[in-house]
Coordinates of C-alpha atoms and ligand atoms in Angstrom, one line a residue:
Chain P
X1269 CA 101.3 86.3 -131.0
X1270 CA 100.8 84.2 -127.8
X1271 CA 102.7 81.0 -127.1
X1272 CA 101.6 77.9 -129.0
X1273 CA 100.9 76.1 -125.7
X1274 CA 98.7 79.0 -124.6
X1275 CA 96.6 78.9 -127.8
X1276 CA 96.4 75.1 -127.6
X1277 CA 95.3 75.1 -124.0
X1278 CA 92.4 77.4 -124.8
X1279 CA 91.5 75.6 -128.0
X1280 CA 91.3 72.2 -126.3
X1281 CA 89.0 73.6 -123.6
X1282 CA 86.8 74.6 -126.6
X1283 CA 87.3 71.1 -128.1
X1284 CA 86.0 69.4 -124.9
X1285 CA 83.0 71.7 -124.9
X1286 CA 82.1 71.5 -128.6
X1287 CA 82.4 67.7 -128.8
X1288 CA 80.3 67.1 -125.7
X1289 CA 77.8 69.8 -126.8
X1290 CA 77.4 68.0 -130.1
X1291 CA 77.0 64.6 -128.4
X1292 CA 74.3 66.0 -126.1
X1293 CA 72.5 67.6 -129.0
X1294 CA 71.9 64.1 -130.4
X1295 CA 69.3 63.7 -127.6
X1296 CA 67.1 66.3 -129.2
X1297 CA 63.8 64.5 -129.9
X1298 CA 65.1 61.3 -128.3
X1299 CA 65.0 62.0 -124.6
X1300 CA 63.3 59.4 -122.4
X1301 CA 60.8 62.0 -121.2
X1302 CA 60.1 65.5 -122.4
X1303 CA 61.7 67.2 -119.4
X1304 CA 65.0 65.4 -120.0
X1305 CA 64.9 66.0 -123.7
X1306 CA 64.8 69.7 -122.8
X1307 CA 67.4 69.4 -120.1
X1308 CA 70.0 67.6 -122.2
X1309 CA 69.6 70.0 -125.1
X1310 CA 69.9 72.9 -122.7
X1311 CA 73.2 71.4 -121.4
X1312 CA 74.3 71.1 -125.1
X1313 CA 73.5 74.8 -125.6
X1314 CA 75.7 75.8 -122.6
X1315 CA 78.7 73.8 -123.9
X1316 CA 78.3 75.2 -127.4
X1317 CA 78.1 78.7 -125.9
X1318 CA 81.3 78.1 -123.9
X1319 CA 83.0 76.6 -127.0
X1320 CA 82.2 79.8 -129.0
X1321 CA 83.8 82.1 -126.4
X1322 CA 86.8 79.8 -126.0
X1323 CA 87.4 79.4 -129.7
X1324 CA 87.0 83.2 -130.3
X1325 CA 89.6 83.8 -127.6
X1326 CA 92.0 81.2 -129.1
X1327 CA 91.6 82.8 -132.5
X1328 CA 92.4 86.3 -131.0
X1329 CA 95.5 84.9 -129.3
X1330 CA 96.6 83.2 -132.5
X1331 CA 96.2 86.5 -134.4
X1332 CA 95.9 84.8 -137.8
X1333 CA 92.4 85.9 -138.6
X1334 CA 90.8 82.6 -137.4
X1335 CA 87.3 83.0 -135.9
X1336 CA 85.3 80.5 -133.9
X1337 CA 84.0 78.7 -137.0
X1338 CA 87.6 77.8 -138.1
X1339 CA 88.2 75.9 -134.9
X1340 CA 84.8 74.1 -134.9
X1341 CA 84.4 73.4 -138.6
X1342 CA 87.6 73.6 -140.6
X1343 CA 90.0 71.5 -138.6
X1344 CA 90.4 67.7 -139.0
X1345 CA 90.2 65.1 -136.4
X1346 CA 93.9 65.1 -135.5
X1347 CA 93.8 68.8 -134.7
X1348 CA 91.1 68.2 -132.0
X1349 CA 92.6 67.7 -128.5
X1350 CA 89.5 66.9 -126.5
X1351 CA 89.5 64.2 -123.8
X1352 CA 88.4 60.8 -125.3
X1353 CA 85.6 60.6 -122.8
X1354 CA 83.5 63.3 -124.4
X1355 CA 83.6 61.8 -127.9
X1356 CA 82.2 58.4 -126.9
X1357 CA 78.7 57.7 -128.4
X1358 CA 75.8 58.9 -126.3
X1359 CA 74.8 55.4 -125.3
X1360 CA 71.6 55.0 -123.3
X1361 CA 70.3 57.6 -120.8
X1362 CA 72.2 56.0 -118.0
X1363 CA 75.5 56.2 -119.9
X1364 CA 74.8 59.9 -120.8
X1365 CA 74.1 60.9 -117.2
X1366 CA 77.1 59.0 -115.8
X1367 CA 79.4 60.6 -118.4
X1368 CA 77.8 64.0 -117.5
X1369 CA 78.5 63.4 -113.9
X1370 CA 82.1 62.3 -114.2
X1371 CA 83.0 64.9 -116.8
X1372 CA 80.9 67.9 -115.6
X1373 CA 82.4 67.6 -112.1
X1374 CA 85.9 67.7 -113.6
X1375 CA 84.9 70.6 -115.9
X1376 CA 83.3 72.5 -113.0
X1377 CA 86.4 72.2 -110.8
X1378 CA 88.7 73.1 -113.7
X1379 CA 86.7 76.2 -114.7
X1380 CA 86.5 77.3 -111.0
X1381 CA 90.3 77.3 -110.9
X1382 CA 90.6 79.1 -114.2
X1383 CA 88.1 81.8 -113.0
X1384 CA 90.5 82.5 -110.2
X1385 CA 93.7 83.0 -112.1
X1386 CA 95.0 86.3 -113.4
X1387 CA 97.5 85.2 -116.2
X1388 CA 94.7 85.3 -118.8
X1389 CA 91.9 87.7 -117.8
X1390 CA 89.7 86.9 -120.8
X1391 CA 89.9 83.2 -119.9
X1392 CA 89.1 84.1 -116.3
X1393 CA 85.9 85.9 -117.5
X1394 CA 84.8 83.0 -119.7
X1395 CA 85.5 80.6 -116.9
X1396 CA 83.6 82.6 -114.3
X1397 CA 80.5 82.5 -116.6
X1398 CA 81.0 78.8 -117.4
X1399 CA 81.3 77.7 -113.8
X1400 CA 77.8 79.0 -113.0
X1401 CA 76.3 76.9 -115.8
X1402 CA 78.4 73.8 -115.0
X1403 CA 77.1 73.9 -111.4
X1404 CA 73.6 73.0 -112.8
X1405 CA 75.1 70.3 -115.0
X1406 CA 76.8 68.6 -111.9
X1407 CA 73.6 68.9 -109.9
X1408 CA 71.4 67.5 -112.7
X1409 CA 73.8 64.5 -113.4
X1410 CA 74.4 63.8 -109.7
X1411 CA 70.6 63.6 -109.0
X1412 CA 70.2 61.1 -111.8
X1413 CA 73.2 59.0 -110.9
X1414 CA 71.9 58.6 -107.3
X1415 CA 68.3 58.0 -108.5
X1416 CA 69.1 55.4 -111.1
X1417 CA 72.0 53.8 -109.2
X1418 CA 69.9 53.4 -106.1
X1419 CA 66.8 52.6 -108.2
X1420 CA 65.5 49.4 -109.8
X1421 CA 67.7 46.3 -110.5
X1422 CA 67.6 47.3 -114.2
X1423 CA 68.6 50.9 -113.7
X1424 CA 71.3 50.0 -111.2
X1425 CA 72.7 47.4 -113.7
X1426 CA 72.8 50.0 -116.5
X1427 CA 74.5 52.6 -114.4
X1428 CA 77.0 50.1 -113.1
X1429 CA 77.9 49.0 -116.7
X1430 CA 78.2 52.7 -117.8
X1431 CA 80.5 53.4 -114.9
X1432 CA 82.7 50.4 -115.7
X1433 CA 82.9 51.5 -119.4
X1434 CA 83.7 55.1 -118.6
X1435 CA 86.2 54.7 -115.7
X1436 CA 89.2 53.9 -118.0
X1437 CA 88.6 57.3 -119.6
X1438 CA 88.9 59.2 -116.3
X1439 CA 92.7 58.8 -116.1
X1440 CA 93.3 61.1 -119.0
X1441 CA 91.5 64.0 -117.3
X1442 CA 94.2 64.2 -114.6
X1443 CA 97.4 63.2 -116.6
X1444 CA 99.2 66.4 -117.6
X1445 CA 101.0 66.7 -120.9
X1446 CA 103.4 69.4 -122.1
X1447 CA 100.6 71.9 -122.7
X1448 CA 99.1 71.4 -119.3
X1449 CA 102.5 71.7 -117.6
X1450 CA 103.2 74.9 -119.6
X1451 CA 99.8 76.4 -118.6
X1452 CA 100.3 75.4 -114.9
X1453 CA 103.8 76.9 -114.9
X1454 CA 102.4 80.1 -116.4
X1455 CA 100.1 80.4 -113.5
X1456 CA 97.1 79.8 -115.6
X1457 CA 96.0 76.2 -115.2
X1458 CA 95.4 74.3 -111.9
X1459 CA 97.6 71.5 -110.6
X1460 CA 95.8 68.4 -111.9
X1461 CA 96.8 66.3 -108.9
X1462 CA 95.1 68.7 -106.5
X1463 CA 92.1 68.9 -108.8
X1464 CA 91.9 65.1 -108.8
X1465 CA 91.8 65.0 -105.0
X1466 CA 88.7 67.3 -105.0
X1467 CA 87.1 65.4 -107.9
X1468 CA 87.6 62.1 -106.0
X1469 CA 85.8 63.4 -102.9
X1470 CA 82.7 64.5 -104.9
X1471 CA 82.6 61.4 -107.1
X1472 CA 83.1 58.9 -104.3
X1473 CA 80.4 60.6 -102.1
X1474 CA 77.8 60.4 -105.0
X1475 CA 78.8 56.9 -106.1
X1476 CA 78.4 55.7 -102.5
X1477 CA 75.0 57.3 -102.2
X1478 CA 74.1 55.7 -105.5
X1479 CA 75.1 52.3 -104.0
X1480 CA 77.5 51.8 -106.9
X1481 CA 80.8 52.4 -105.2
X1482 CA 84.0 53.8 -106.8
X1483 CA 85.7 51.4 -109.3
X1484 CA 89.3 50.4 -108.8
X1485 CA 91.8 52.4 -110.9
X1486 CA 93.2 50.1 -113.6
X1487 CA 94.7 50.6 -117.1
X1488 CA 93.7 54.0 -118.4
X1489 CA 92.9 55.1 -122.0
X1490 CA 94.9 58.2 -123.3
X1491 CA 95.6 60.0 -126.5
X1492 CA 92.9 62.6 -126.9
X1493 CA 95.2 65.5 -125.9
X1494 CA 97.7 64.3 -128.5
X1495 CA 95.0 64.2 -131.3
X1496 CA 94.8 60.4 -131.3
X1497 CA 91.1 59.6 -131.1
X1498 CA 88.7 56.8 -131.0
X1499 CA 86.9 55.9 -134.2
X1500 CA 83.9 57.8 -133.0
X1501 CA 85.2 61.3 -133.3
X1502 CA 85.5 61.2 -137.1
X1503 CA 81.8 60.4 -137.5
X1504 CA 80.8 63.1 -135.1
X1505 CA 82.9 65.7 -136.9
X1506 CA 81.7 64.6 -140.3
X1507 CA 78.1 65.3 -139.2
X1508 CA 79.0 68.5 -137.4
X1509 CA 81.2 69.9 -140.1
X1510 CA 79.6 68.9 -143.4
X1511 CA 77.3 71.9 -143.8
X1512 CA 80.0 74.5 -143.1
X1513 CA 82.4 72.8 -145.4
X1514 CA 80.0 72.4 -148.3
X1515 CA 78.8 76.0 -148.0
X1516 CA 81.7 77.9 -146.5
X1517 CA 80.6 81.2 -144.9
X1518 CA 76.9 80.4 -145.4
X1519 CA 74.4 82.5 -143.5
X1520 CA 70.6 82.4 -143.2
Chain E
X708 CA 74.3 120.3 -134.8
X709 CA 72.3 118.1 -132.4
X710 CA 73.6 118.2 -128.8
X711 CA 74.4 114.8 -127.2
X712 CA 71.5 113.2 -125.2
X713 CA 71.4 113.6 -121.5
X714 CA 72.6 110.5 -119.5
X715 CA 69.0 110.1 -118.2
X716 CA 67.7 109.8 -121.8
X717 CA 70.2 106.9 -122.4
X718 CA 68.9 105.1 -119.2
X719 CA 65.3 105.8 -120.2
X720 CA 65.9 104.2 -123.6
X721 CA 67.7 101.2 -122.1
X722 CA 64.7 100.6 -119.8
X723 CA 62.5 100.0 -122.9
X724 CA 64.5 96.9 -123.8
X725 CA 63.1 93.8 -122.3
X726 CA 64.3 90.2 -122.0
X727 CA 62.2 88.2 -124.4
X728 CA 62.1 85.3 -121.9
X729 CA 61.0 87.6 -119.1
X730 CA 59.1 90.3 -121.0
X731 CA 58.0 92.1 -117.8
X732 CA 61.6 92.9 -116.9
X733 CA 63.9 95.3 -118.7
X734 CA 67.7 95.1 -119.1
X735 CA 68.3 97.7 -116.4
X736 CA 66.3 95.7 -113.9
X737 CA 68.1 92.5 -114.9
X738 CA 71.4 94.2 -114.0
X739 CA 72.8 93.8 -117.6
X740 CA 73.7 97.5 -117.9
X741 CA 77.0 98.0 -115.9
X742 CA 77.5 101.7 -116.6
X743 CA 76.9 104.7 -118.8
X744 CA 80.0 106.9 -119.0
X745 CA 81.1 109.8 -121.1
X746 CA 82.7 108.5 -124.3
X747 CA 85.9 109.9 -125.9
X748 CA 83.8 111.3 -128.8
X749 CA 81.8 113.4 -126.4
X750 CA 78.8 111.2 -126.3
X751 CA 78.0 108.2 -124.1
X752 CA 79.6 104.8 -123.7
X753 CA 77.2 102.0 -122.5
X754 CA 78.8 98.9 -120.9
X755 CA 76.6 95.8 -121.1
X756 CA 77.2 92.4 -119.6
X757 CA 75.3 89.5 -121.3
X758 CA 73.5 87.2 -119.0
X759 CA 75.1 83.8 -119.8
X760 CA 76.8 82.1 -122.6
X761 CA 74.2 79.5 -123.5
X762 CA 71.3 82.0 -123.6
X763 CA 69.7 82.2 -127.0
X764 CA 68.0 85.5 -126.0
X765 CA 71.4 87.4 -125.7
X766 CA 71.8 88.2 -129.4
X767 CA 68.2 89.6 -129.6
X768 CA 68.7 91.7 -126.5
X769 CA 72.0 93.1 -127.8
X770 CA 70.4 93.9 -131.1
X771 CA 67.5 95.7 -129.3
X772 CA 69.9 97.7 -127.2
X773 CA 71.9 98.9 -130.2
X774 CA 68.7 99.7 -132.0
X775 CA 67.1 101.9 -129.3
X776 CA 70.4 103.7 -128.7
X777 CA 71.2 104.4 -132.3
X778 CA 67.7 105.9 -132.6
X779 CA 68.7 108.3 -129.9
X780 CA 71.8 109.7 -131.6
X781 CA 75.0 108.6 -133.2
X782 CA 76.9 109.6 -130.0
X783 CA 76.2 106.5 -128.1
X784 CA 78.5 103.5 -128.2
X785 CA 77.8 100.0 -126.8
X786 CA 80.6 97.9 -125.4
X787 CA 80.2 94.3 -124.3
X788 CA 82.2 93.5 -121.1
X789 CA 82.5 89.9 -119.9
X790 CA 84.3 90.7 -116.7
X791 CA 83.0 90.5 -114.0
X792 CA 80.5 87.8 -115.2
X793 CA 76.8 88.6 -114.9
X794 CA 75.2 87.2 -111.8
X795 CA 71.7 86.9 -110.6
X796 CA 72.9 88.8 -107.5
X797 CA 72.6 91.9 -109.7
X798 CA 68.8 91.5 -110.1
X799 CA 67.3 94.2 -108.0
X800 CA 64.7 93.7 -105.2
X801 CA 61.9 95.3 -107.3
X802 CA 62.6 92.9 -110.2
X803 CA 62.5 89.9 -107.9
X804 CA 59.0 91.1 -106.7
X805 CA 57.9 91.4 -110.3
X806 CA 59.1 87.8 -110.9
X807 CA 57.1 86.5 -107.9
X808 CA 54.0 88.5 -109.1
X809 CA 54.3 86.7 -112.5
X810 CA 54.4 83.3 -110.9
X811 CA 58.2 82.8 -111.1
X812 CA 60.2 82.1 -107.9
X813 CA 63.2 84.4 -107.9
X814 CA 66.8 83.3 -107.5
X815 CA 67.7 82.2 -104.0
X816 CA 71.1 82.2 -102.2
X817 CA 74.5 82.9 -103.6
X818 CA 76.2 81.4 -106.7
X819 CA 79.3 81.0 -104.5
X820 CA 77.5 78.2 -102.4
X821 CA 79.3 74.9 -103.1
X822 CA 77.2 72.5 -101.1
X823 CA 75.5 71.2 -104.3
X824 CA 78.6 69.2 -105.0
X825 CA 77.6 67.0 -102.1
X826 CA 74.0 66.9 -103.2
X827 CA 72.5 69.5 -100.8
X828 CA 69.2 70.8 -102.1
X829 CA 67.6 74.3 -101.8
X830 CA 64.0 75.0 -100.7
X831 CA 62.2 77.0 -103.3
X832 CA 59.0 78.5 -101.9
X833 CA 55.9 78.5 -104.1
X834 CA 55.4 82.0 -105.6
X835 CA 51.6 81.5 -105.7
X836 CA 50.7 80.3 -102.2
X837 CA 54.1 80.7 -100.3
X838 CA 54.3 77.0 -99.3
X839 CA 57.8 75.7 -98.8
X840 CA 56.6 72.2 -99.7
X841 CA 57.6 72.1 -103.3
X842 CA 59.3 69.6 -105.6
X843 CA 61.7 69.9 -108.6
X844 CA 60.1 68.5 -111.8
X845 CA 63.0 69.4 -114.1
X846 CA 66.2 71.3 -113.6
X847 CA 65.8 72.9 -117.0
X848 CA 62.3 74.4 -117.6
X849 CA 60.8 76.6 -120.2
X850 CA 64.2 78.3 -120.7
X851 CA 67.7 77.3 -119.7
X852 CA 67.7 79.9 -116.9
X853 CA 64.6 78.5 -115.2
X854 CA 63.9 75.2 -113.4
X855 CA 60.4 73.7 -113.3
X856 CA 58.8 73.0 -109.9
X857 CA 55.4 71.9 -108.6
X858 CA 53.8 73.0 -105.3
X859 CA 52.8 70.1 -103.1
X860 CA 50.1 72.3 -101.4
X861 CA 48.3 74.3 -104.1
X862 CA 49.4 71.8 -106.7
X863 CA 50.3 74.5 -109.2
X864 CA 53.4 74.2 -111.4
X865 CA 55.8 77.2 -111.4
X866 CA 59.1 78.3 -112.8
X867 CA 62.1 79.1 -110.6
X868 CA 64.8 81.5 -111.9
X869 CA 68.0 79.7 -111.0
X870 CA 70.9 81.4 -109.2
X871 CA 73.8 82.1 -111.5
Ligands
ZN1191 ZN1 51.6 76.7 -103.9

């Protein structure tokens, strides 16, 4: 069996993906225009696809007979170690694209680094695939942030508000805990300080172009990676897990 | 006893499996078949790389591949390999021409290009009239692998197969 930290590192990559994928799926039938309804649900599919591969890999490392469904459907809130940012309610379209931009840029840079490591070849393969998908997530979200930020007074105000609401959740992305440090020492995970420098460049350039500017770093939220979540995750999981728990092993 | 099929028969069968989202292209043209090698059991081992993780067509394609090969003989095994990840760079020239002929602008450039992080845009020529004056309507079109564009000159809408 692999190290506990190794399994947790992979599982929490899956947690980020499955929770954000579930949030994005809530746009199905509610997008502001048909094209964006399709776009957001396609993004959702990408994240769920990534989560499936990551959970399957975590289960194989754990070697206790747990498949992807165990990780997604049969663990409680405290066992999820996703970043708090991805579990926040979908908000309006402006909030969703701002979160997509801040998070997908982080996810892109993280997967790019994971694709280049050799400690865990299966993870490298999953990451190499994910990075190609995330590229389009970044592009899509960046376009909207610039268009709406540098748009009408109303769209600019909404983007600005979303940015202010989301910014306290960006600190957690780059604050390593024991699992991150283990994975970095093992040569698997990237140095989060270096990742942040690259993330800052991309974010600042886009926010400047969007006439929004980069917020000042203040007090930052934390707890997701320790299983301490906002009240929102429980509701999300209740909806996502109810079918699988009521009818375990159901197929159709 | 039936003798194992010729390697060419295996490739011929594989070429009958199409991508349901691009039904004029088969899995060999799409670059999904990495190799056909002799198996330990004396038959053939086919290594397949799925296109990408969010693609809903992957399961159907894999089912179809197993179905046509099992019809051939029991001596063919299918193995799914994830490394190296599938890339649109593996789509052959002929397949790209077929895409254009079907009104789909083929992938452009390399997936290793990072300039998108700073907002740089690609020019996607219209597959119908060749004009380079086109605009992106939606980054996610009729399927996740395609973006939806409109030509500013001939005014026709078209799909662009994105670079992965
Ligand atoms: Zn045209």
